[in-house]
CSV table of C-alpha atoms and ligand atoms in Angstrom, one decimal:
chain,number,residue,atom,x,y,z
A,1,MET,CA,0.3,37.2,0.3
A,2,THR,CA,1.7,34.1,-0.6
A,3,PRO,CA,5.2,33.5,-0.7
A,4,LYS,CA,6.9,31.4,-3.4
A,5,TYR,CA,9.1,29.4,-2.0
A,6,LYS,CA,9.1,27.4,0.9
A,7,LEU,CA,11.7,27.1,3.2
A,8,PRO,CA,13.4,23.6,2.7
A,9,ARG,CA,12.2,21.1,5.8
A,10,GLY,CA,14.4,21.0,8.9
A,11,THR,CA,15.8,24.7,7.8
A,12,PHE,CA,15.3,28.4,9.3
A,13,ASP,CA,15.8,31.8,8.8
A,14,ILE,CA,17.8,33.8,11.4
A,15,LEU,CA,16.6,37.3,11.3
A,16,PRO,CA,17.7,40.4,12.4
A,17,ASP,CA,15.7,40.4,15.9
A,18,GLN,CA,17.3,36.8,16.6
A,19,SER,CA,20.8,37.6,15.0
A,20,LYS,CA,21.8,39.5,18.3
A,21,LYS,CA,21.4,36.3,20.0
A,22,TRP,CA,23.6,34.4,18.1
A,23,GLN,CA,25.7,37.2,18.2
A,24,PHE,CA,25.7,36.8,22.0
A,25,ILE,CA,26.7,33.0,21.7
A,26,ARG,CA,29.5,33.4,19.5
A,27,ASP,CA,31.1,36.1,20.6
A,28,LYS,CA,30.5,34.3,24.5
A,29,PHE,CA,32.2,31.1,23.1
A,30,GLN,CA,35.0,32.8,21.3
A,31,GLN,CA,36.0,35.0,24.5
A,32,ILE,CA,35.9,31.8,26.6
A,33,CYS,CA,37.9,29.5,24.1
A,34,GLU,CA,40.5,32.4,23.9
A,35,ARG,CA,40.7,32.0,27.9
A,36,TYR,CA,41.6,28.7,27.4
A,37,ALA,CA,44.2,29.0,24.6
A,38,TYR,CA,42.0,27.4,22.1
A,39,PHE,CA,42.2,29.2,18.2
A,40,GLU,CA,39.7,28.9,15.6
A,41,ILE,CA,39.6,26.8,12.2
A,42,GLN,CA,37.3,27.1,9.3
A,43,THR,CA,36.3,24.1,7.5
A,44,PRO,CA,34.8,23.6,4.2
A,45,ILE,CA,31.0,22.8,4.5
A,46,PHE,CA,30.9,19.8,1.9
A,47,GLU,CA,33.5,17.2,2.0
A,48,GLN,CA,34.3,13.8,0.6
A,49,ALA,CA,31.5,11.6,2.0
A,50,ASP,CA,34.4,8.8,2.5
A,51,LEU,CA,35.6,11.5,5.5
A,52,PHE,CA,32.9,10.8,7.2
A,53,GLU,CA,31.7,6.9,6.2
A,54,ARG,CA,35.2,5.8,7.6
A,55,SER,CA,35.7,7.9,10.6
A,56,ILE,CA,31.6,7.8,11.9
A,57,GLY,CA,31.3,4.2,11.0
A,58,ASP,CA,28.5,2.8,8.4
A,59,THR,CA,26.0,1.7,11.2
A,60,SER,CA,25.5,5.0,12.8
A,61,ASP,CA,22.2,6.9,11.9
A,62,ILE,CA,24.1,9.6,10.5
A,63,ILE,CA,25.7,7.7,7.7
A,64,GLU,CA,22.6,4.9,7.4
A,65,LYS,CA,20.3,7.6,7.2
A,66,GLU,CA,21.1,11.2,7.3
A,67,MET,CA,23.6,12.5,5.4
A,68,TYR,CA,23.2,14.7,2.2
A,69,LYS,CA,25.4,13.1,-0.5
A,70,PHE,CA,25.5,14.1,-3.7
A,71,LYS,CA,27.6,13.6,-7.1
A,72,ASP,CA,29.0,17.4,-8.0
A,73,LYS,CA,29.9,17.1,-12.1
A,74,LYS,CA,32.6,15.2,-12.5
A,75,GLY,CA,30.9,12.4,-10.6
A,76,ARG,CA,32.5,12.7,-7.4
A,77,ILE,CA,30.7,11.8,-4.4
A,78,TYR,CA,30.5,14.6,-1.8
A,79,ALA,CA,28.3,15.2,1.4
A,80,LEU,CA,27.4,18.5,3.8
A,81,ARG,CA,29.2,17.6,6.8
A,82,PRO,CA,27.5,16.4,9.3
A,83,GLU,CA,29.4,16.9,12.0
A,84,GLY,CA,32.8,19.0,12.9
A,85,THR,CA,35.5,16.4,14.1
A,86,ALA,CA,36.3,14.7,11.1
A,87,PRO,CA,36.4,17.7,9.1
A,88,VAL,CA,39.1,19.2,11.9
A,89,VAL,CA,40.9,15.8,12.1
A,90,ARG,CA,41.5,15.8,8.2
A,91,SER,CA,42.6,19.9,8.1
A,92,VAL,CA,44.9,18.7,11.3
A,93,VAL,CA,46.7,15.8,9.2
A,94,ALA,CA,47.1,18.0,5.8
A,95,ASN,CA,48.4,20.9,7.5
A,96,ASN,CA,50.2,18.2,10.0
A,97,LEU,CA,49.3,20.9,12.7
A,98,VAL,CA,50.5,18.4,15.6
A,99,GLN,CA,54.2,17.6,16.4
A,100,PRO,CA,55.7,15.9,19.1
A,101,GLN,CA,55.4,18.2,22.6
A,102,ASN,CA,53.1,19.9,20.8
A,103,PRO,CA,49.5,19.4,20.7
A,104,ILE,CA,47.0,21.7,19.0
A,105,LYS,CA,44.0,23.3,20.3
A,106,ILE,CA,41.7,24.7,18.2
A,107,HIS,CA,37.5,25.1,18.1
A,108,TYR,CA,35.1,25.8,15.7
A,109,MET,CA,31.8,27.2,14.7
A,110,GLY,CA,29.3,26.4,11.6
A,111,PRO,CA,26.4,24.6,10.5
A,112,MET,CA,26.3,21.2,9.9
A,113,PHE,CA,23.8,19.2,8.1
A,114,ARG,CA,21.7,16.0,9.2
A,115,TYR,CA,18.3,15.0,7.6
A,116,ASP,CA,16.8,13.6,10.7
A,117,ARG,CA,13.1,13.8,11.6
A,118,PRO,CA,12.3,17.3,12.7
A,119,GLN,CA,11.2,18.6,15.2
A,120,LYS,CA,12.1,21.3,18.0
A,121,GLY,CA,15.6,21.2,18.9
A,122,ARG,CA,16.4,19.0,15.8
A,123,TYR,CA,16.8,20.7,12.7
A,124,ARG,CA,18.2,19.5,9.7
A,125,GLN,CA,20.4,22.5,9.2
A,126,PHE,CA,21.3,23.3,12.8
A,127,HIS,CA,24.5,24.5,14.4
A,128,GLN,CA,27.5,23.9,16.0
A,129,TYR,CA,30.2,25.3,18.1
A,130,GLY,CA,33.2,23.0,19.4
A,131,ILE,CA,36.6,22.6,20.4
A,132,GLU,CA,39.0,19.6,19.7
A,133,PHE,CA,42.0,19.0,22.0
A,134,ILE,CA,44.6,16.7,19.6
A,135,GLY,CA,47.9,15.6,20.5
A,136,SER,CA,47.7,14.1,24.3
A,137,ASP,CA,45.9,11.5,26.1
A,138,ASP,CA,46.5,12.9,29.4
A,139,PRO,CA,43.6,12.9,31.6
A,140,TYR,CA,44.0,16.1,33.0
A,141,ILE,CA,43.2,17.4,29.1
A,142,ASP,CA,39.9,15.2,29.4
A,143,ALA,CA,38.9,17.0,32.3
A,144,GLU,CA,40.3,21.0,30.5
A,145,VAL,CA,38.1,20.3,27.3
A,146,ILE,CA,34.8,19.1,30.0
A,147,ALA,CA,35.9,22.7,32.4
A,148,LEU,CA,35.4,24.4,28.9
A,149,GLY,CA,32.6,23.2,28.4
A,150,ASP,CA,31.1,23.8,32.0
A,151,THR,CA,32.9,27.5,32.1
A,152,PHE,CA,31.2,28.1,28.6
A,153,LEU,CA,27.5,26.9,30.1
A,154,LYS,CA,27.8,29.0,33.2
A,155,GLU,CA,28.7,32.6,31.7
A,156,LEU,CA,26.1,32.5,29.9
A,157,GLY,CA,24.0,32.4,33.0
A,158,LEU,CA,22.4,28.5,32.6
A,159,LYS,CA,21.9,26.6,35.8
A,160,ASN,CA,19.5,24.2,35.4
A,161,TYR,CA,22.3,21.5,33.8
A,162,THR,CA,24.3,18.6,35.0
A,163,LEU,CA,27.5,16.8,34.0
A,164,GLU,CA,27.0,13.2,33.0
A,165,ILE,CA,30.5,11.2,32.5
A,166,ASN,CA,31.0,7.6,31.1
A,167,SER,CA,34.3,5.7,29.9
A,168,ILE,CA,33.4,3.9,27.1
A,169,GLY,CA,36.9,1.9,26.8
A,170,CYS,CA,39.2,1.2,24.4
A,171,PRO,CA,39.0,-1.7,21.5
A,172,ASP,CA,40.8,-3.8,23.8
A,173,CYS,CA,38.0,-3.8,26.4
A,174,SER,CA,35.2,-3.4,24.5
A,175,GLY,CA,35.3,-7.0,22.9
A,176,ASP,CA,33.7,-8.9,26.4
A,177,PHE,CA,31.8,-6.1,26.8
A,178,GLU,CA,29.9,-6.3,23.6
A,179,LYS,CA,29.9,-10.0,24.4
A,180,ALA,CA,27.8,-9.8,27.6
A,181,LEU,CA,25.5,-7.0,25.6
A,182,LYS,CA,24.7,-9.8,22.7
A,183,GLU,CA,24.0,-12.1,25.5
A,184,TYR,CA,22.1,-9.9,27.5
A,185,TYR,CA,19.4,-8.7,24.3
A,186,GLU,CA,19.4,-12.1,22.5
A,187,PRO,CA,16.1,-12.9,24.4
A,188,TYR,CA,14.7,-9.8,23.4
A,189,LYS,CA,15.6,-9.9,19.8
A,190,ASP,CA,12.1,-9.9,18.3
A,191,SER,CA,11.4,-7.0,20.9
A,192,LEU,CA,13.4,-4.7,19.5
A,193,CYS,CA,13.2,-2.2,17.1
A,194,ASN,CA,14.4,-3.0,13.0
A,195,ASP,CA,17.6,-0.4,13.6
A,196,CYS,CA,18.9,-2.5,16.8
A,197,GLN,CA,18.4,-5.8,15.6
A,198,ILE,CA,20.8,-5.0,12.6
A,199,ARG,CA,22.8,-2.9,15.6
A,200,LEU,CA,22.8,-6.3,17.5
A,201,ASP,CA,24.9,-7.8,15.4
A,202,LYS,CA,27.3,-5.3,13.4
A,203,ASN,CA,27.5,-3.0,16.5
A,204,PRO,CA,25.5,-3.9,19.8
A,205,LYS,CA,26.6,-1.1,21.6
A,206,ARG,CA,24.6,1.4,20.0
A,207,LEU,CA,21.4,0.0,21.0
A,208,LEU,CA,22.5,1.7,24.9
A,209,ASP,CA,21.7,5.0,22.3
A,210,CYS,CA,18.4,3.8,20.5
A,211,LYS,CA,15.5,6.5,21.4
A,212,VAL,CA,12.6,3.9,20.8
A,213,GLN,CA,10.5,3.4,24.2
A,214,GLU,CA,10.2,-0.3,24.1
A,215,CYS,CA,14.1,-0.6,22.9
A,216,LYS,CA,14.8,2.1,26.0
A,217,LYS,CA,12.7,-0.4,28.3
A,218,ILE,CA,14.8,-3.5,27.4
A,219,SER,CA,18.0,-1.7,28.0
A,220,GLU,CA,16.7,-1.0,31.7
A,221,ASN,CA,19.5,-3.8,33.4
A,222,VAL,CA,22.1,-3.7,30.8
A,223,PRO,CA,25.3,-4.8,31.9
A,224,SER,CA,27.6,-1.4,32.2
A,225,ILE,CA,30.6,-0.6,30.3
A,226,LEU,CA,32.0,0.4,33.7
A,227,ASP,CA,32.5,-3.4,34.6
A,228,TYR,CA,34.5,-4.2,32.2
A,229,LEU,CA,37.1,-1.5,31.5
A,230,ASP,CA,41.2,-2.7,31.2
A,231,ASP,CA,43.5,-0.9,33.8
A,232,LYS,CA,44.6,1.2,31.3
A,233,CYS,CA,40.8,2.4,30.7
A,234,ARG,CA,40.3,2.5,34.8
A,235,ILE,CA,43.6,4.2,35.7
A,236,HIS,CA,42.5,7.0,33.1
A,237,TYR,CA,39.0,6.9,34.1
A,238,ASP,CA,39.3,7.3,37.9
A,239,SER,CA,42.2,10.1,36.7
A,240,VAL,CA,39.4,12.3,34.8
A,241,LYS,CA,37.2,11.9,38.1
A,242,LYS,CA,39.6,13.2,40.2
A,243,TYR,CA,40.9,16.3,38.6
A,244,LEU,CA,37.2,17.1,37.9
A,245,LYS,CA,36.7,17.0,41.6
A,246,ASP,CA,40.1,19.3,41.7
A,247,LEU,CA,38.7,21.9,39.3
A,248,GLU,CA,35.3,21.6,41.4
A,249,ILE,CA,33.5,20.8,38.3
A,250,PRO,CA,30.4,18.4,39.8
A,251,PHE,CA,29.5,15.0,37.7
A,252,ILE,CA,27.4,12.4,38.1
A,253,ILE,CA,28.0,8.8,36.1
A,254,ASN,CA,26.0,7.6,33.3
A,255,PRO,CA,27.6,4.5,32.2
A,256,ARG,CA,24.8,4.7,29.3
A,257,ILE,CA,26.3,7.3,27.3
A,258,VAL,CA,28.1,5.7,24.6
A,259,ARG,CA,27.7,8.8,21.7
A,260,GLY,CA,26.8,7.9,18.9
A,261,LEU,CA,30.2,7.9,16.9
A,262,ASP,CA,32.2,4.6,15.7
A,263,TYR,CA,35.7,6.9,16.4
A,264,TYR,CA,34.9,7.1,20.0
A,265,SER,CA,37.2,5.9,23.3
A,266,GLN,CA,37.2,5.8,26.7
A,267,THR,CA,35.8,9.3,28.0
A,268,ALA,CA,32.3,10.3,27.4
A,269,PHE,CA,30.1,13.0,28.0
A,270,GLU,CA,27.6,15.3,27.7
A,271,PHE,CA,25.9,18.2,29.6
A,272,VAL,CA,22.2,17.3,29.6
A,273,ASP,CA,19.7,20.6,30.1
A,274,THR,CA,17.2,19.8,33.3
A,275,ASN,CA,14.9,21.3,32.3
A,276,LEU,CA,14.5,20.4,28.5
A,277,GLY,CA,12.6,17.5,27.0
A,278,ALA,CA,13.6,14.6,24.8
A,279,GLN,CA,16.2,16.8,23.3
A,280,SER,CA,18.2,17.3,26.5
A,281,THR,CA,21.7,17.1,25.2
A,282,LEU,CA,23.9,20.7,25.2
A,283,ILE,CA,27.0,19.3,24.6
A,284,GLY,CA,28.1,15.7,23.4
A,285,GLY,CA,31.9,15.0,23.4
A,286,GLY,CA,34.4,12.2,24.1
A,287,ARG,CA,38.1,10.8,23.3
A,288,TYR,CA,38.6,10.2,20.3
A,289,ASN,CA,41.7,8.1,20.0
A,290,GLY,CA,42.4,6.5,16.8
A,291,LEU,CA,40.8,8.3,14.3
A,292,MET,CA,44.1,10.6,13.7
A,293,ALA,CA,45.3,7.6,12.4
A,294,GLN,CA,42.0,6.4,10.7
A,295,LEU,CA,42.7,9.4,8.7
A,296,GLY,CA,46.0,8.9,7.7
A,297,GLY,CA,48.2,11.1,10.1
A,298,LYS,CA,50.4,10.2,13.1
A,299,ASP,CA,48.7,7.7,15.5
A,300,TYR,CA,48.1,10.8,18.2
A,301,PRO,CA,45.1,10.7,20.3
A,302,GLY,CA,42.6,13.5,20.9
A,303,ILE,CA,39.5,15.0,22.9
A,304,GLY,CA,36.7,17.3,21.8
A,305,PHE,CA,32.9,18.6,22.3
A,306,ALA,CA,30.3,19.7,20.5
A,307,GLY,CA,27.5,21.4,21.5
A,308,GLY,CA,24.2,23.3,19.8
A,309,PHE,CA,23.3,26.8,19.2
A,310,GLU,CA,19.6,25.7,18.9
A,311,ARG,CA,19.7,23.9,22.1
A,312,LEU,CA,21.4,26.7,23.7
A,313,LEU,CA,19.1,29.1,22.8
A,314,LEU,CA,16.0,27.0,23.8
A,315,SER,CA,17.6,26.9,27.2
A,316,LEU,CA,18.5,30.5,27.9
A,317,GLU,CA,15.2,31.1,27.2
A,318,VAL,CA,13.5,28.5,29.3
A,319,GLU,CA,16.2,29.9,32.5
A,320,LYS,CA,14.7,33.9,31.5
A,321,ILE,CA,18.1,34.6,30.7
A,322,SER,CA,17.9,37.8,29.0
A,323,PHE,CA,21.2,38.3,26.3
A,324,GLY,CA,21.8,40.0,23.2
A,325,GLU,CA,19.9,43.1,23.1
A,326,SER,CA,19.8,44.9,20.0
A,327,PRO,CA,22.3,47.4,19.1
A,328,SER,CA,21.0,51.0,19.1
A,329,PRO,CA,22.3,54.1,17.0
A,330,THR,CA,23.6,56.7,19.2
A,331,ALA,CA,22.4,59.8,17.1
A,332,PHE,CA,18.6,59.7,15.1
A,333,PHE,CA,19.2,62.4,12.9
A,334,VAL,CA,15.3,64.4,12.5
A,335,PHE,CA,15.4,66.2,9.3
A,336,LEU,CA,13.1,69.7,8.6
A,337,GLY,CA,13.2,70.0,5.1
A,338,LYS,CA,14.5,68.9,1.7
A,339,LYS,CA,18.1,71.4,2.4
A,340,ALA,CA,18.6,70.1,5.8
A,341,LYS,CA,18.5,66.8,4.5
A,342,LYS,CA,20.9,67.1,1.6
A,343,GLU,CA,23.7,68.8,4.0
A,344,GLY,CA,22.6,66.3,7.0
A,345,ILE,CA,23.3,63.2,4.9
A,346,LYS,CA,27.0,64.4,4.1
A,347,LEU,CA,26.9,65.3,8.3
A,348,ILE,CA,25.6,61.2,8.9
A,349,GLN,CA,28.9,60.0,6.6
A,350,GLN,CA,31.1,62.1,8.7
A,351,LEU,CA,29.9,60.9,12.2
A,352,ARG,CA,29.9,57.1,10.6
A,353,ARG,CA,33.3,56.9,9.5
A,354,TYR,CA,34.5,59.0,12.8
A,355,GLY,CA,33.0,55.5,14.6
A,356,ILE,CA,29.5,57.0,15.7
A,357,SER,CA,26.7,54.9,14.8
A,358,CYS,CA,23.7,57.3,13.0
A,359,ASP,CA,20.7,56.9,11.5
A,360,PHE,CA,17.0,58.6,10.1
A,361,ALA,CA,14.2,57.9,8.8
A,362,LEU,CA,14.6,58.3,4.6
A,363,GLN,CA,10.7,58.1,4.1
A,364,LYS,CA,9.2,60.0,7.0
A,365,GLU,CA,8.9,64.0,6.6
A,366,SER,CA,6.7,65.6,9.6
A,367,MET,CA,8.9,66.0,13.1
A,368,LYS,CA,6.3,64.2,14.8
A,369,ALA,CA,7.1,60.6,12.9
A,370,GLN,CA,10.8,61.1,13.1
A,371,MET,CA,11.3,61.5,16.9
A,372,LYS,CA,8.7,58.9,17.0
A,373,ALA,CA,11.2,56.6,15.2
A,374,ALA,CA,14.3,58.2,17.1
A,375,ASP,CA,12.4,56.6,20.0
A,376,LYS,CA,11.6,53.4,18.9
A,377,CYS,CA,15.0,52.6,17.9
A,378,LYS,CA,15.8,53.7,21.5
A,379,ALA,CA,18.6,56.0,20.2
A,380,LYS,CA,20.6,58.0,22.6
A,381,PHE,CA,20.0,61.0,20.9
A,382,ALA,CA,17.7,63.1,17.9
A,383,LEU,CA,19.9,65.5,16.2
A,384,ILE,CA,17.7,68.1,15.1
A,385,LEU,CA,18.5,70.0,11.6
A,386,GLY,CA,16.2,72.2,10.1
A,387,ASP,CA,16.9,76.1,8.1
A,388,ASN,CA,17.4,77.9,10.8
A,389,GLU,CA,19.8,75.6,12.1
A,390,LEU,CA,22.0,74.9,9.3
A,391,GLU,CA,21.7,78.9,8.5
A,392,ASN,CA,23.4,79.0,11.9
A,393,ASN,CA,25.9,76.6,11.4
A,394,GLU,CA,23.8,75.0,14.5
A,395,ILE,CA,22.3,71.7,14.9
A,396,VAL,CA,19.8,70.9,18.0
A,397,VAL,CA,20.7,68.1,20.3
A,398,LYS,CA,17.9,65.8,22.1
A,399,ASP,CA,19.0,63.7,24.7
A,400,LEU,CA,16.4,61.3,24.7
A,401,ALA,CA,16.6,59.9,27.7
A,402,LEU,CA,16.6,63.2,30.1
A,403,GLY,CA,14.5,64.9,27.7
A,404,SER,CA,16.9,68.3,27.7
A,405,GLN,CA,18.4,69.7,24.7
A,406,GLN,CA,21.1,72.1,23.9
A,407,LYS,CA,22.1,73.9,20.5
A,408,ILE,CA,25.7,73.0,19.7
A,409,GLY,CA,27.9,74.1,16.6
A,410,LEU,CA,28.1,71.6,13.5
A,411,ALA,CA,32.1,71.9,14.0
A,412,ASN,CA,31.7,70.9,17.7
A,413,ILE,CA,29.6,67.6,16.7
A,414,ILE,CA,32.7,65.0,17.1
A,415,ASP,CA,34.0,66.8,19.9
A,416,PHE,CA,30.3,66.7,21.9
A,417,PHE,CA,30.2,62.5,21.0
A,418,ASN,CA,33.6,62.5,22.0
A,419,LYS,CA,33.2,64.3,25.7
A,420,LYS,CA,30.0,61.8,26.0
A,421,LYS,CA,32.0,58.7,25.0
A,422,SER,CA,34.8,59.4,27.8
B,501,AMP,P1,26.4,15.1,18.3
B,501,AMP,O1,27.1,15.3,17.0
B,501,AMP,O2,25.1,14.4,17.5
B,501,AMP,O3,27.1,14.5,19.5
B,501,AMP,O4,25.6,16.1,19.0
B,501,AMP,C1,26.0,17.5,19.8
B,501,AMP,C2,25.0,18.4,19.8
B,501,AMP,O5,25.0,19.4,18.4
B,501,AMP,C3,24.1,17.9,20.3
B,501,AMP,O6,24.2,17.8,21.9
B,501,AMP,C4,22.8,19.1,19.7
B,501,AMP,O7,22.9,19.6,21.1
B,501,AMP,C5,23.3,19.5,19.0
B,501,AMP,N1,23.0,19.1,17.7
B,501,AMP,C6,22.9,17.6,17.2
B,501,AMP,N2,22.1,16.8,16.5
B,501,AMP,C7,21.1,18.6,16.4
B,501,AMP,C8,20.0,19.0,15.5
B,501,AMP,N3,19.5,17.7,14.4
B,501,AMP,N4,19.7,19.6,15.3
B,501,AMP,C9,19.9,20.7,16.6
B,501,AMP,N5,21.1,20.3,17.2
B,501,AMP,C10,21.5,19.0,17.0
């Protein structure tokens, strides 16, 4: 059979046997967020394209090449969201969610869209989880945001990852750094990739982010932003590192983290999987002090991170962490004859309403086939109902793990499962 329709390139289905894993990660993230008192926000999947263009910066790869932009029937220009921070901040501004002395702590999850070159760990529709803390520039908050990410990865069972941190300064200190970068790269200009040649004029910090081998090599001895921080940014950075030590979160310093988007300032960090090859950044985050004002709100500082579900799944697989087993039904009904099936489906509905998970094999007739189906779905009990049992208002209950069986009255069946629960 040849399917009539193909998936769009860079997208995939999450099939039923995988969705339990996704659910497991979602639940774990939600639990950790609640433990740190972050609550969920949901924003639309598409927004005005301008929201991203203004906040992310028009020399970023996302804006230049990767955004799914379209006109609606009235000619309005929208974009499928390529990331979560700008929409969250837009909503925080529109709904007036931050007040003086009252920061907001939120988390989000959902699909993002980037017209990227698909490969393992990189898709056109991918799924992110993220948090944002808006309304404080206290360096403790930077450490807390990082701590939440670390707790999440740890509690999933991951061991082979490192936290890399940097400070990318603020507009006041990046002027001299950008000048130094320009001076450094100018002699190599002709050897840089086309994108980097443009970046050199427009936004030299982006050169540090380039994945092209030749550009990476040229960048090996590049000046460090850490030598250009002004006093305010240096003190902030030193405090973040101190808090991380207090919270017992190991980190390494990586002065080359710049983060691809324009709105970042000061703290920038990444959790990197040491096993994965090219696509190894599990979580990326940083401070974005000017973003809220840029989007029309009061000038409240913010910090957050985002991570990809797909890469997390890859890491969990590589580390052979077992998680998210599909649930099995408590009771699997085996019907012998039409009359038993007719009565049995009423019983099934009754048990399901009562909160007991049940299933049966609608299209299988023989006892052998139905018992096999019960084993296959790893049910705890097989409930066998035939004409004889019906006549006596009874049902045979077989414990599939122990192999033992007993007859119980149909009227006592809920009681039976209640006792098993307690
Ligand atoms: P970013 O928003 O680019 O900082 O990315 C944050 C995280 O989202 C990355 O560390 C990845 O885990 C994930 N991510 C970003 N882009 C993609 C993509 N195209 N496919 C899969 N995961 C992605």
